[in-house]
Amino acid sequence: MSDPCSFSSLTRCLTRHLNLLLHVDFSRHVLRGRVELTVEALEDRFTALTLDTRDLNILSVSANGQPAVFTLGPKHSFKGTPLEITLPFDLTRGQHVIVEVKYETSPSAAALQWLTPEQTAGKKAPYLFSQCQAHHCRSMIPCQDSPSIKHTYYAQVSVPKELVAVMSALRDGHLVDPQDSERMVYRFRQTVPMPSYLIAIVAGALESREIGPRSRVWSEKEFVDKAAFEFSETEVMLKTAEGLAGPYVWGQYDILVLPPSFPYGGMENPCLTFATPTVLAGDKSLSNVIAHEISHSWTGNLVTNKTWEHFWLNEGHTVYLERMIGRCMEGEQFRQFKAMGGWKDLQDSVNTFGANNPLTNLIPSLQDVDPDDAFSSVPYEKGFALLYHLEELMGGPEVFMGFVKSYIQLFAYTSVTTDEWKNYLFTYFKDKVDILNKVDWNAWMFTPGMPPVKPQYDTTLADACIVLSQKWLKAQDQDLKNFMESDLKTLSSHQLIEFLSLLLQEDPLPLTHVKKMQEVYNLNAYTNSEIRFRWLRLCVRSKWEEAVPLALKMATEQGRMKFTRPLFREVFNFEKYRDEALRVFLAHRAAMHPVTSGLVSKDLKVDTSKTGSV
């Protein structure tokens, strides 16, 4: 099957191993160096191959040490540029060749964000981080940039000696750069085959603390102790996940807390999960992001979607596992509560995209669609809802988790499609095929909008949130005096998030109500990012002008797209402040991550061609 997001020859050859030698150049904002790809021919008389690249400067190509002819094809808007390589000899099926490409990245490489010292917590040293998922590895390394191809990798990375480099691999020592005594070379090895989108690199003024027998937390020193406290339950989560899904095969499980501009909540880079600093709530309440990234060690990293159209296989199963970890640690009611919250997030995504938008299909067509444009909570929460529905039909969490574990062990180290997953589901539950045949698969997989079945979740933990939200929704002005600070005393931060989410699902509250809410609950004082994000959206929707600068401040002082994009959209939709939203975005755009600024540009309908490069 072909991958609509890749130019590379996926059926004719496959990469088995990458050997990377990179020099991080902070003055020019480029990586320069070389990659050696060990490529296996899948056909006889194999003489040419295509690799994915994007904005790379290719200096030379060789095959087994002999110069190879190469040409670059036309540039595609998001797929980049195919690199066509003609070998100076031919291979028979099963033979390997080492293709070496010397190259340099562009300062605008989509996978990389270069931060000035001012953009870091420490303010003294520059910082580089990569984010390759979904299709950005090709802007950092010429490769077969498809999740259908898995390979091991070794790397050597040269950085200024006052900085530290880490990668999505096991650390393998460091030494003074033989070419430059002012630099250090850090070495890495990843011996578990993995797709290109999981290659990750960071260089900065990093420190680490041990948080478990196989875990360290890494960040700038300003965050490191806070992060060590926040993620102290990591080993318990790892052991819980192993009990559910089988042994953890990656050796080390470290967590890196990035600077605030990191666009995602977390990224499951093997051996080194990336996490946004917005999860540092101070009370461990947002550590479900870590449970999610840990779960990816099985679903996503070990069993991988074959193309991005099957992204729900990564994310639906990972949310399912994440909530099973929550069930083991906090109880079934907690899992049910989280599942209800997820259903609301799904409703929010469907509302944003539109209920007839094909990108709300569980399996969207990505023919000529940029995977970044398709990103939403749909694969996560529609995927989870399907798995939860199947769990109910097949006999409960223990029974269905048995299937998930078996699926993981069977397809470990491979990439799969939905058909392969579904065929195995029917094989595993062969005595329940009649029930499985009654599932409306077409409605679940290929129909836009909300799922055909809404699960009945246990509302025990949500009831208090529902009661309080209804009280606010029904209150007349004369009823506002009945609200008091103690309303929130018994609610956990999870429940406060749910209370605000429920209000966001309704028509905007009258301005008098949100002002009263601030007066009695003082929600402006909350620093928990998930609470603050929802509260500020609520205020802007109710047209509270004082909240506009607070919303724009949150949208720009961190760059997690889950927060930044909706906050900008809310202010943009407040007619009086539309120009202010645009002004603030344009003022901050240069400091934003390239993926974030590109998507906010689309949200705010900014014509990027007229306002300089993004």
mmCIF file of C-alpha atoms in Angstrom, residues 34-39 49 51 58-70 83-89 97-103:
data_model
loop_
_atom_site.group_PDB
_atom_site.id
_atom_site.type_symbol
_atom_site.label_atom_id
_atom_site.label_comp_id
_atom_site.label_asym_id
_atom_site.label_seq_id
_atom_site.Cartn_x
_atom_site.Cartn_y
_atom_site.Cartn_z
ATOM 1 C CA ARG A 34 25.822 13.182 6.999
ATOM 2 C CA VAL A 35 23.541 10.205 7.259
ATOM 3 C CA GLU A 36 24.398 6.650 6.254
ATOM 4 C CA LEU A 37 21.279 4.634 5.430
ATOM 5 C CA THR A 38 21.526 0.856 5.323
ATOM 6 C CA VAL A 39 19.003 0.042 2.599
ATOM 7 C CA LEU A 49 15.721 4.796 -4.955
ATOM 8 C CA LEU A 51 14.167 9.497 -0.377
ATOM 9 C CA ILE A 58 22.151 18.027 -0.542
ATOM 10 C CA LEU A 59 25.930 18.227 -0.985
ATOM 11 C CA SER A 60 26.817 14.710 -2.166
ATOM 12 C CA VAL A 61 25.529 11.135 -2.313
ATOM 13 C CA SER A 62 27.504 7.894 -2.376
ATOM 14 C CA ALA A 63 26.646 4.193 -2.366
ATOM 15 C CA ASN A 64 29.066 1.791 -0.677
ATOM 16 C CA GLY A 65 31.655 4.573 -0.950
ATOM 17 C CA GLN A 66 31.196 5.158 -4.701
ATOM 18 C CA PRO A 67 29.761 8.472 -5.929
ATOM 19 C CA ALA A 68 26.090 8.205 -6.903
ATOM 20 C CA VAL A 69 24.147 10.438 -9.295
ATOM 21 C CA PHE A 70 21.271 12.294 -7.627
ATOM 22 C CA LEU A 83 15.614 12.972 -3.746
ATOM 23 C CA GLU A 84 16.156 10.549 -6.669
ATOM 24 C CA ILE A 85 19.348 8.506 -6.313
ATOM 25 C CA THR A 86 20.789 6.276 -9.047
ATOM 26 C CA LEU A 87 23.154 3.599 -7.727
ATOM 27 C CA PRO A 88 26.434 2.981 -9.616
ATOM 28 C CA PHE A 89 25.630 -0.773 -9.535
ATOM 29 C CA VAL A 97 23.684 -1.022 0.277
ATOM 30 C CA ILE A 98 24.956 1.834 2.437
ATOM 31 C CA VAL A 99 23.778 5.117 0.965
ATOM 32 C CA GLU A 100 25.608 8.114 2.412
ATOM 33 C CA VAL A 101 24.127 11.601 2.018
ATOM 34 C CA LYS A 102 26.077 14.714 3.026
ATOM 35 C CA TYR A 103 23.712 17.601 3.588
#
